[in-house]
Coordinates of C-alpha atoms in Angstrom, one line a residue:
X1 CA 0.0 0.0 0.0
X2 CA 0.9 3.4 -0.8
X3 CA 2.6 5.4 2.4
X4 CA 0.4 8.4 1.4
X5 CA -2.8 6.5 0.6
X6 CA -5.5 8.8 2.7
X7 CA -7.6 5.5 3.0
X8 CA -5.0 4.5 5.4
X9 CA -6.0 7.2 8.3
X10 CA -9.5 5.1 8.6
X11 CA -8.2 2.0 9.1
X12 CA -9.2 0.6 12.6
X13 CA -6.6 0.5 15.0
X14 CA -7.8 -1.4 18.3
X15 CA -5.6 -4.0 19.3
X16 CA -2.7 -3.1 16.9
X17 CA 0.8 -2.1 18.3
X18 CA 3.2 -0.2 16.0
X19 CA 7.0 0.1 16.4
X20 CA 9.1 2.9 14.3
X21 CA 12.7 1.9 13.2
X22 CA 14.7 4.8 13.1
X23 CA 17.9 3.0 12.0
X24 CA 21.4 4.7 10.0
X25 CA 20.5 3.4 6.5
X26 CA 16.6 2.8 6.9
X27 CA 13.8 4.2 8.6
X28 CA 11.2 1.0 8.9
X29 CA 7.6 1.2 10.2
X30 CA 5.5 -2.2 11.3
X31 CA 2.4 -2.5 12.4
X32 CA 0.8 -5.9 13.8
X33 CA -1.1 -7.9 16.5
X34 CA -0.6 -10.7 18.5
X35 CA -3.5 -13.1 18.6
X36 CA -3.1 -15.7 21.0
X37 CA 0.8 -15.2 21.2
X38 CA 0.8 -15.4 17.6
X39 CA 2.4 -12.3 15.6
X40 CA 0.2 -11.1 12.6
X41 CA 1.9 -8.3 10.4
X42 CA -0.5 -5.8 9.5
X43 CA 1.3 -3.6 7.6
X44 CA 5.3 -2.3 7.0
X45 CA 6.4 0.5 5.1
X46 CA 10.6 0.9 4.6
X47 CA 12.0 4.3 3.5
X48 CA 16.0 4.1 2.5
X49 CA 17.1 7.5 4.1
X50 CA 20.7 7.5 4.8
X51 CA 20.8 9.2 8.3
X52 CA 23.6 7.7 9.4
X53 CA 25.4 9.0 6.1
X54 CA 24.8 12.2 6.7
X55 CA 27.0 12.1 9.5
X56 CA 29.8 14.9 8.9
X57 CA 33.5 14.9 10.4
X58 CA 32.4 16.3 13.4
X59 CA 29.6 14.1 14.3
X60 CA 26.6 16.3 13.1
X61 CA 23.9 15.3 11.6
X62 CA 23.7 17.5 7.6
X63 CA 20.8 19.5 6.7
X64 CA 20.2 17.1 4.0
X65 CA 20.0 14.3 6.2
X66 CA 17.8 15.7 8.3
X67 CA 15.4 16.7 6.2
X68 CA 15.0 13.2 4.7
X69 CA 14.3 11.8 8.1
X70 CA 11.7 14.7 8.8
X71 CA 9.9 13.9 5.6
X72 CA 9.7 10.0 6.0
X73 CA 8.9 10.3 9.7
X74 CA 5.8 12.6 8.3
X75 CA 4.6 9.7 6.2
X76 CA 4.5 7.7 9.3
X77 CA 2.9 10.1 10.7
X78 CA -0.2 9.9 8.3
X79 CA -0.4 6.4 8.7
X80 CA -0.4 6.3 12.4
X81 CA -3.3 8.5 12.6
X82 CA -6.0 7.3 15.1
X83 CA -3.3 5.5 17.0
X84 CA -2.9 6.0 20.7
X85 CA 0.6 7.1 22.3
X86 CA 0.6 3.5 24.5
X87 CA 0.5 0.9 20.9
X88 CA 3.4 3.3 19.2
X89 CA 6.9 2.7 20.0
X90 CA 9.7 4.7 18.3
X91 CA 13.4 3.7 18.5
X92 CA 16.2 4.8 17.3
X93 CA 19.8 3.4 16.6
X94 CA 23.3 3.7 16.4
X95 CA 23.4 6.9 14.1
X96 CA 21.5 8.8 17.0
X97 CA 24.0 7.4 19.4
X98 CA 26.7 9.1 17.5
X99 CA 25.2 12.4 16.6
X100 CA 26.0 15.5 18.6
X101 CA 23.1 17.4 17.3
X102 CA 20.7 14.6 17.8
X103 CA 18.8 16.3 20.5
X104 CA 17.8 18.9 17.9
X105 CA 17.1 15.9 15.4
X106 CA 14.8 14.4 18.2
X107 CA 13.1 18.0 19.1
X108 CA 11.7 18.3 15.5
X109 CA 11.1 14.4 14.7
X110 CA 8.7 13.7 17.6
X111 CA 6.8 16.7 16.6
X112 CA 6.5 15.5 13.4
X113 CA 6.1 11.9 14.2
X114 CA 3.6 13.1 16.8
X115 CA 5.0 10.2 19.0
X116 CA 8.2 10.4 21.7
X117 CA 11.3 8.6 19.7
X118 CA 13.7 6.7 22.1
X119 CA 17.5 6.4 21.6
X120 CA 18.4 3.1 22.9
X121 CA 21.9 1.4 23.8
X122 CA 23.7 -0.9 21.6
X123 CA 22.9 -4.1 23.7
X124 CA 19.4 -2.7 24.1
X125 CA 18.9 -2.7 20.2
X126 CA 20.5 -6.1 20.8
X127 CA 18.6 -7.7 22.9
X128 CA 15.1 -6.4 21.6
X129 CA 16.7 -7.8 18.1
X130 CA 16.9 -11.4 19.4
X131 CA 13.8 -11.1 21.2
X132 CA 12.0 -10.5 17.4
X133 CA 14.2 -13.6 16.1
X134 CA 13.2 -16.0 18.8
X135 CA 9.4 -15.0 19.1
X136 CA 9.0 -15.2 15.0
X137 CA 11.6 -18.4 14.7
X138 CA 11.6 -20.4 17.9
X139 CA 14.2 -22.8 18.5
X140 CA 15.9 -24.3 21.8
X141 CA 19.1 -24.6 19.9
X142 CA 21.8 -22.5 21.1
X143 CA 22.1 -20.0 18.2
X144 CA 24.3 -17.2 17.3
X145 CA 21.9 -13.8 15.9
X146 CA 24.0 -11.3 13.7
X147 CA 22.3 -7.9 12.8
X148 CA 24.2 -5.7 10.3
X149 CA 23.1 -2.3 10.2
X150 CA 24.0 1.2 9.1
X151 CA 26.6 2.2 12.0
X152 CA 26.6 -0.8 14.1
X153 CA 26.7 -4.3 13.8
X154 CA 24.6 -6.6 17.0
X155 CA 25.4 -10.1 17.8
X156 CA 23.3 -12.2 20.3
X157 CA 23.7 -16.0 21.9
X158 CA 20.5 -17.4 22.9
X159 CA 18.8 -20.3 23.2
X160 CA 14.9 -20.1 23.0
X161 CA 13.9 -16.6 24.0
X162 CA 16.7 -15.6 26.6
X163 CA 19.6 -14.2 25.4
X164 CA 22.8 -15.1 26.6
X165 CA 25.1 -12.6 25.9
X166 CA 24.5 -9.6 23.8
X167 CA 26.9 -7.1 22.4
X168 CA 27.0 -4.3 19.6
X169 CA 29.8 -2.6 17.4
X170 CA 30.4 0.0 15.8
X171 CA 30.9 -1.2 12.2
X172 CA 28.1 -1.2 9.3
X173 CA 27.5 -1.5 5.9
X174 CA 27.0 2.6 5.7
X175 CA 30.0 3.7 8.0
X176 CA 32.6 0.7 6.5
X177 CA 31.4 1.7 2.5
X178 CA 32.1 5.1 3.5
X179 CA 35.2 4.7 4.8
X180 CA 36.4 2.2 2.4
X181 CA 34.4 2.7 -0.9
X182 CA 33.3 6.5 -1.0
X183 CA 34.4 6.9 -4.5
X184 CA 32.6 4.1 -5.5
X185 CA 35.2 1.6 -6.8
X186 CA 35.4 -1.6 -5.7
X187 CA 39.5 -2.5 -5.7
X188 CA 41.0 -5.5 -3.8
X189 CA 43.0 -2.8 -1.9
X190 CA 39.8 -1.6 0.0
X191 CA 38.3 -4.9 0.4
X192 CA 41.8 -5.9 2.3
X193 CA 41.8 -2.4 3.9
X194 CA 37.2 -2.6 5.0
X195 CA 38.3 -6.5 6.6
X196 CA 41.5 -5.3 8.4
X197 CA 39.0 -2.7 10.0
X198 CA 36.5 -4.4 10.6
X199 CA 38.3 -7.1 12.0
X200 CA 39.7 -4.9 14.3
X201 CA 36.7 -4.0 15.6
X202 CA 35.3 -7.1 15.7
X203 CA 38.6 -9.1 17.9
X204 CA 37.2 -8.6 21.3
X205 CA 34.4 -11.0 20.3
X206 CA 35.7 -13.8 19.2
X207 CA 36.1 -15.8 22.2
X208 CA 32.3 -15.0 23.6
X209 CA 30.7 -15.3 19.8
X210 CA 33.0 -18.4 18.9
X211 CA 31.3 -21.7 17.2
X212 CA 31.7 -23.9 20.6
X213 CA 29.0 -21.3 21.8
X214 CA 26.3 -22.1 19.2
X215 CA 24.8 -24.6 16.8
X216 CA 23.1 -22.4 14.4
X217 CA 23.5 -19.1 12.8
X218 CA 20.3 -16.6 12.3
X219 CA 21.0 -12.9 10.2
X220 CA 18.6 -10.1 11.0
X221 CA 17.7 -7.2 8.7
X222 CA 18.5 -5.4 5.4
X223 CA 22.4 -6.5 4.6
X224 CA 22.0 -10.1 5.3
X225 CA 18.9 -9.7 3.6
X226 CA 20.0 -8.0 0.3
X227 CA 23.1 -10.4 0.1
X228 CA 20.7 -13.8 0.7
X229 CA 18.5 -12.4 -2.2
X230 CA 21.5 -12.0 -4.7
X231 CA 22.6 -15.3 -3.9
X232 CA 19.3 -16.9 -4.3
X233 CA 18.2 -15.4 -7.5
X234 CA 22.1 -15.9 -8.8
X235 CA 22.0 -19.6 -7.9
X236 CA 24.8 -19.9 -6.2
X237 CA 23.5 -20.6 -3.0
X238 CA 19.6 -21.6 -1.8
X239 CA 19.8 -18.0 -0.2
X240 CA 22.1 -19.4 3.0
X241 CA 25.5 -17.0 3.2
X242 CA 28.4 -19.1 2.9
X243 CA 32.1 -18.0 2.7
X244 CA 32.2 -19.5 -1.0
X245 CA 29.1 -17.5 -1.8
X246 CA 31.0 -14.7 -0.5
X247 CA 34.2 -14.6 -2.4
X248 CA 31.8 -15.1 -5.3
X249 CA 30.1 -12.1 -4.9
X250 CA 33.2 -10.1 -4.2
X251 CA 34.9 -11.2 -7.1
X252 CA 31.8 -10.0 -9.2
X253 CA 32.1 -6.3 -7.3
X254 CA 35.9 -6.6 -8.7
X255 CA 34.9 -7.3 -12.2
X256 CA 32.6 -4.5 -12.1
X257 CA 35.3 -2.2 -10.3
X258 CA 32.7 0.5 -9.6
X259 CA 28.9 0.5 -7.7
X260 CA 27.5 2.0 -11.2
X261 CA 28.6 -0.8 -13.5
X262 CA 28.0 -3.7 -10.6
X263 CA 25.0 -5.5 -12.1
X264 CA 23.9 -9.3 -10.3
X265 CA 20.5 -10.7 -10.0
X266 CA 18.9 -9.5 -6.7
X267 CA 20.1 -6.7 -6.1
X268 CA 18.0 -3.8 -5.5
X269 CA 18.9 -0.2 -6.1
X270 CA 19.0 1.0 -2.4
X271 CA 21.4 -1.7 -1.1
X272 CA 23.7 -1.0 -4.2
X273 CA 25.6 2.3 -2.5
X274 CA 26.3 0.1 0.8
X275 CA 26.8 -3.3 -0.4
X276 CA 30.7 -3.0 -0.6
X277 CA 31.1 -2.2 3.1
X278 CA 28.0 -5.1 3.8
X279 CA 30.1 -8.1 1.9
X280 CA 33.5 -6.9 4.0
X281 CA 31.7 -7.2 7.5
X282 CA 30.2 -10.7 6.8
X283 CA 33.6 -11.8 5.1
X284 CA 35.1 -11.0 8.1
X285 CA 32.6 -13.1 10.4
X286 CA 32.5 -16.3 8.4
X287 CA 36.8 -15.6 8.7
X288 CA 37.4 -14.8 12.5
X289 CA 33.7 -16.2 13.8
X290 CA 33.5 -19.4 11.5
X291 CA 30.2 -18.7 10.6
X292 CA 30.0 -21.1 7.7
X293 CA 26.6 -20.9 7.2
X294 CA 24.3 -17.9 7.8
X295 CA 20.8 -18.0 7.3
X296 CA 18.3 -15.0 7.2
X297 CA 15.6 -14.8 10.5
X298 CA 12.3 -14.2 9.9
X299 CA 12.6 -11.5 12.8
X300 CA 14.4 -8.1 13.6
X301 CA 14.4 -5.2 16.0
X302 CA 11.1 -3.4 14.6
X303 CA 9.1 -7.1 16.2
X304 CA 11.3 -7.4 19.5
X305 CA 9.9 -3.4 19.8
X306 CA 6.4 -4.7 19.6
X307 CA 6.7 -7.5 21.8
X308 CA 8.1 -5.3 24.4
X309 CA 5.7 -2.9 23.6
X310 CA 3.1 -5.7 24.3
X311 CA 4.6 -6.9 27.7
X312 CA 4.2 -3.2 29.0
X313 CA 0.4 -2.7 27.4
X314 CA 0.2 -6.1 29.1
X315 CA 1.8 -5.0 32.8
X316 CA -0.2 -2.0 32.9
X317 CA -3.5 -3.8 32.6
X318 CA -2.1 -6.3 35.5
X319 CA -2.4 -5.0 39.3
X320 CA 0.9 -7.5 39.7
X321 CA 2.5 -5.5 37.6
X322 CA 4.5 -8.6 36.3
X323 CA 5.7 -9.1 32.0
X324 CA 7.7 -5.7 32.0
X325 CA 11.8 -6.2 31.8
X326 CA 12.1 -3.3 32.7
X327 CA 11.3 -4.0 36.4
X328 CA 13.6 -6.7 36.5
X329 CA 16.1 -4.5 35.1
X330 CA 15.9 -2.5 38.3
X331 CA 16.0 -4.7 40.8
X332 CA 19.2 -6.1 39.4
X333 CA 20.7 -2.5 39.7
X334 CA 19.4 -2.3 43.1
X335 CA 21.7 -5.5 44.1
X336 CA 24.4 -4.5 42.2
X337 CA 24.8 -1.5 43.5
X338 CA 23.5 -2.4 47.1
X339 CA 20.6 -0.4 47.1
X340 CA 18.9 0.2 50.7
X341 CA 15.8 -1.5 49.1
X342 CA 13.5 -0.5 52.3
X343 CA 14.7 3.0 52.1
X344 CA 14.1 3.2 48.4
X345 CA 10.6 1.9 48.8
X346 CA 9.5 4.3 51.5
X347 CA 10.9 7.5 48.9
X348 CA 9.3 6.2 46.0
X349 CA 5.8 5.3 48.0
X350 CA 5.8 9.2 49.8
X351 CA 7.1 10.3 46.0
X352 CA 4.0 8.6 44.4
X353 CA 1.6 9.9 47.0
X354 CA 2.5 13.3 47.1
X355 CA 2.4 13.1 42.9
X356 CA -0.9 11.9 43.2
X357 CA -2.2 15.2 44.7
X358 CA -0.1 17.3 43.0
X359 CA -0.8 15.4 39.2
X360 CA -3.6 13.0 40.1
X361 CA -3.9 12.3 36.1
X362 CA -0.4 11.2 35.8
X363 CA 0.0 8.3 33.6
X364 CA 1.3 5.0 34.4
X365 CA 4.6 5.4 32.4
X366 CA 5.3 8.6 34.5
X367 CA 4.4 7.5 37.8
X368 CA 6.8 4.2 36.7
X369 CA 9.3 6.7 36.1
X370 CA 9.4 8.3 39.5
X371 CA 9.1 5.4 41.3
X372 CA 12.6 3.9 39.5
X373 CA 14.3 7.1 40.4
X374 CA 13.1 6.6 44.1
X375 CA 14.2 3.1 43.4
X376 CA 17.9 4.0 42.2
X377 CA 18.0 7.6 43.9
X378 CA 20.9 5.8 46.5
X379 CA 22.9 3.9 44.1
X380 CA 25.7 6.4 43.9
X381 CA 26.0 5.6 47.5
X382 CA 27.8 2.0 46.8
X383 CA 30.8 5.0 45.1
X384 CA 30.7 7.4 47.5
X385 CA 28.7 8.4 50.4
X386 CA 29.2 12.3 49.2
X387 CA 27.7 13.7 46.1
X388 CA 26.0 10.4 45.8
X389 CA 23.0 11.7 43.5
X390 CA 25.8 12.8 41.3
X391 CA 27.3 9.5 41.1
X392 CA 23.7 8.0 41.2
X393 CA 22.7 10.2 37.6
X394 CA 26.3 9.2 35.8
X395 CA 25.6 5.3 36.9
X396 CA 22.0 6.0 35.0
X397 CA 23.1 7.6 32.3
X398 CA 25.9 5.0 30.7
X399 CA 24.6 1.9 32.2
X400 CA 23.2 -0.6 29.9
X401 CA 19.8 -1.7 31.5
X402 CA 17.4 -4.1 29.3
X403 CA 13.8 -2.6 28.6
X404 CA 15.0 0.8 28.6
X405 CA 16.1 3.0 26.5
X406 CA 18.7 5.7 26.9
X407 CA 16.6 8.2 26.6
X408 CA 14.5 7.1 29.6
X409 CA 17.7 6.2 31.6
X410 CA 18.7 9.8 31.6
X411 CA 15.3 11.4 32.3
X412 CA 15.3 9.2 35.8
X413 CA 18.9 10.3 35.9
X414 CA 18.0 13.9 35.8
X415 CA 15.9 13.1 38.7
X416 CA 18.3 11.4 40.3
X417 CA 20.9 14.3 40.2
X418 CA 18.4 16.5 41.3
X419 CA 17.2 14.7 44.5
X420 CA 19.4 16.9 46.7
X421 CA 21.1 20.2 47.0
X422 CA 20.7 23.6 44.9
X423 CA 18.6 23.5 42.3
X424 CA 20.9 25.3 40.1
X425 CA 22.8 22.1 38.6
X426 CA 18.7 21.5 37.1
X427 CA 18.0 25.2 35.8
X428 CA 17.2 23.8 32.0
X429 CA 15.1 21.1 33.2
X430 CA 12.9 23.6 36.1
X431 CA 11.9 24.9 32.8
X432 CA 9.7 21.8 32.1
X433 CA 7.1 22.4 34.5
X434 CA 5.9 18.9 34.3
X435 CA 9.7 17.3 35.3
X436 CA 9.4 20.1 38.4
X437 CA 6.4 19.0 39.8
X438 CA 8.1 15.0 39.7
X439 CA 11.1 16.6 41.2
X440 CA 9.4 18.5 44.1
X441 CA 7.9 15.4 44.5
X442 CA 11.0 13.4 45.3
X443 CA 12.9 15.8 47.1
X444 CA 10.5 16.3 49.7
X445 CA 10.0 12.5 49.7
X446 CA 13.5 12.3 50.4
X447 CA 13.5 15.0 52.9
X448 CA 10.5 13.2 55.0
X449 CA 12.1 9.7 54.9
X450 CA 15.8 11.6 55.6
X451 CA 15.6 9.5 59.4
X452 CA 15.1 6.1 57.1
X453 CA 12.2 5.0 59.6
X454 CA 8.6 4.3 58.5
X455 CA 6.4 7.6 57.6
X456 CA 3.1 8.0 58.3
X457 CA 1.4 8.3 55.2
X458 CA -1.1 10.9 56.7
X459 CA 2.2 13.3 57.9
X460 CA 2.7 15.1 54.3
X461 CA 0.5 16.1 51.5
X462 CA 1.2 18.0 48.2
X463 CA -1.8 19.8 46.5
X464 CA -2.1 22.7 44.3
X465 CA -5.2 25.9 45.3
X466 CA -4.8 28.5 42.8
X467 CA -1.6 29.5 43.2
X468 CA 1.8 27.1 43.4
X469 CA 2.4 24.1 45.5
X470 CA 1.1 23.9 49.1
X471 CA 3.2 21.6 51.4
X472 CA 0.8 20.7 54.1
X473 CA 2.3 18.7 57.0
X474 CA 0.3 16.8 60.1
X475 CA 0.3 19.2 63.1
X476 CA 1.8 16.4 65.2
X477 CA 4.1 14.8 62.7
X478 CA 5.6 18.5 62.6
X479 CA 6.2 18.8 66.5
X480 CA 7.8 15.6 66.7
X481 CA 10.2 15.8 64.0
X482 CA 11.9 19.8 64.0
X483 CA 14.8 18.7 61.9
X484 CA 12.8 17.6 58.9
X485 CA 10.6 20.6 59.4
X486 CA 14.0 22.5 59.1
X487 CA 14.6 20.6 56.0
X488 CA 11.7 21.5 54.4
X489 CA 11.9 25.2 55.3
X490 CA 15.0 25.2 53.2
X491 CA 13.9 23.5 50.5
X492 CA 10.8 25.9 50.4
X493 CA 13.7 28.8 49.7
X494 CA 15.4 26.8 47.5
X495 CA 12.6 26.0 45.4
X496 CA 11.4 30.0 45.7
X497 CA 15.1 31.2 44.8
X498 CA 14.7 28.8 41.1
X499 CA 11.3 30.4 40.6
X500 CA 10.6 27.5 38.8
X501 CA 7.4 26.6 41.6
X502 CA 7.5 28.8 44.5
X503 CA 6.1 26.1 47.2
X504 CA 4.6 27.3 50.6
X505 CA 4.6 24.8 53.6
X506 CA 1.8 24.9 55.7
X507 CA 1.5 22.9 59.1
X508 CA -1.9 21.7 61.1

């Protein structure tokens, strides 16, 4: 179906989930529904946009660029009309990792997606990549998952749906053709030269992605695609990528000696600019990996996006709670980083309460959100007892944590680093009233569990009458406890100094 087909805004959209693929050579959009744990596709629309080669020397994304990722993301757009912001997921990979600008990139594309985009880590894009390969193509083999993309190249063991070890690189068929084959000739120089690179890149892996590890081999996505089909359709193999077929299809770029005069059955016209960097990253795993044999998955990353995105649909319907990684996720920070799990509970518990009369129409995902930052507010602590929260927001934003996404990681980070102190290390962020409130939240919840003894839930209350905050306290609670009253008269001034809120604490 057409992208711009206005038929398409109609279309009924209960019970559908969509993810959005913002990758460095393709921007990929699926929409489906799982039935009984079975995955239907309902529709997918692929744009070839080049992001990630519009990368300059310093790491900034080109006007060029950019503008082809605004228009496709509009197409989208059109076709998600009528979808709610809970069945949309948008990610995006390696190329927004990289670029320095991307937060200007991200400003203009959710407006014009009309949906939040998330940049998530290499072994997040990992991960959510196997998790589409082992739902769509179940197997308890051990197996070995390889994703080549634009910038970055993902490899996975698993067995069944858990995966193993998972790991990303930064070599893909965009960044190695540009660095190898920009002029577009194909000389045995730069295929030497791509291998030697990418090779380089790659050594650290060879003992953890090594044959004795796995007993099959599964490729996701476009290069593994594009190289299956050209063997296929040239008959040299059944579509399986072997090292023979390979060499084969190297020595035909040679013949050629240039992109414009390579011509092979199978090969389509957006894969023809990147194939030479493709060919020199999967020569160099069947070399150094022994992958003999790799055969193309019937998943990728845009499905592992809509299973998550199921799981959490799924958790926030449950009263447990349970399905969502992303809770699991957080309780393994919490032990390995020796989280006072009682005290964390008893902030994120006075956080949520006092959220609930200052925003009582938050949503689920943002009440989630404060409750992780109550939940990992400490962890700096297992570094350094001083300037914890400081340590807390650098451990949040650079540690790789499964369900989430950078993006997300840094907003509870901000939190995190604003638990305590002046508020002058959060001036850019006071500006979003809606992160303010969440903050005021767990500061004062902070401040009233600052003994790290139960708290009556009764003793503090948040609401808002006309004007800004009102901090009401229990007449008795007050009395009994001078220093966090003390506390709280200071952050009052604090907060009234930022004139971001301008709080007033009132007691009895």
């Amino acid at each position: 179906m057409d992208a711009d087909d206005p038929t398409r805004a109609s279309l009924p959209t209960r019970g559908l989930l969509a993810a959005v693929d913002i990758g460095s050579n393709s921007f990929r959009l699926e929409i489906g529904q799982l039935q009984d744990e079975r995955y239907r596709r309902v529709d997918y629309l692929k744009e070839t946009v080049r992001l990630g080669a519009g990368l300059d020397a310093e790491g900034l994304l080109t006007g060029e660029a950019v503008a082809r990722g605004l228009e496709c993301l509009g197409r989208f757009a059109r076709r998600l009309e009528g979808f709610a912001a809970a069945q949309v997921r948008a990610v995006a990979t390696q190329t927004l990792r990289e670029a320095k600008n991307r937060d200007a990139f991200l400003a203009h594309a959710q407006a014009v997606l009309g949906q939040p985009i998330e940049v998530i880590s290499g072994r997040e894009e990992a991960r959510l990549i196997y998790s589409g390969v082992a739902r769509l193509q179940p197997s308890e083999e051990p197996r070995l998952v390889i994703d080549i993309g634009g910038r970055s190249t993902e490899m996975i063991i698993g067995r069944g749906v858990r995966p193993e070890r998972a790991e990303s690189y930064q070599v893909g068929s965009v960044s190695v053709s540009l660095a190898y084959f920009a002029d577009g000739r194909f000389t045995e120089q730069a295929f030497r030269q791509a291998q030697v690179a990418v090779g380089a890149e790659l050594e650290e892996a060879i003992g953890w992605f090594s044959p004795r590890h796995w007993r099959e081999a599964l490729g996701s996505s476009g290069t593994v695609s594009a190289v299956s089909q050209v063997l296929a359709a040239s008959r040299v193999t059944d579509g399986t990528i072997t090292a023979d077929g390979l060499r084969w299809l190297i020595e035909r770029c040679l013949e050629a000696g240039s992109i414009d005069r390579l011509d092979v059955p199978g090969l389509k016209a957006d894969r023809r600019a990147v194939v030479g960097g493709g060919l020199a990253i999967l020569y160099t795993l069947a070399a150094q990996f022994g992958v003999t044999a790799l055969t193309p998955a019937r998943g990728a990353l845009r499905q592992g996006v809509i299973f998550d995105l199921a799981a959490r649909v799924a958790q926030s319907r449950a009263a447990s709670g349970g399905g969502d990684v992303r809770e699991d996720s957080i309780r393994d920070l919490q032990r390995r980083f020796e989280v006072d799990t009682a005290q964390a509970g008893r902030v994120g518990d006075v956080a949520l309460a006092l959220l609930g009369g200052i925003e009582p129409k938050a949503d689920a995902e943002v009440r989630r959100e404060l409750r992780w930052a109550a939940a990992l507010h400490e962890a700096g602590m297992m570094i350094s007892h001083h300037d914890h929260h400081r340590h807390s927001a650098y451990v949040l934003a650079h540690v790789d944590a499964a369900g989430f996404s950078q993006s997300q990681l840094r907003r509870i980070g901000d939190l995190a680093l604003c638990q305590r102190g002046g508020l002058r290390k959060c001036e850019s962020r006071l500006q979003e009233a809606a992160f303010a409130r969440r903050l005021l939240c767990l500061r004062l919840a902070v401040i009233v569990c600052h003994a790290r003894d139960e708290v009556d839930p009764g003793a503090i209350a948040l609401a808002v009458d006309g004007g800004g905050p009102e901090i009401r306290l229990a007449a008795g609670w007050a009395d009994a406890r001078p220093r966090a009253v003390h506390l709280l008269h200071e952050e009052v001034a604090a907060w009234t100094r930022s004139g971001a809120l301008r709080p007033t604490l009132l007691i009895g």
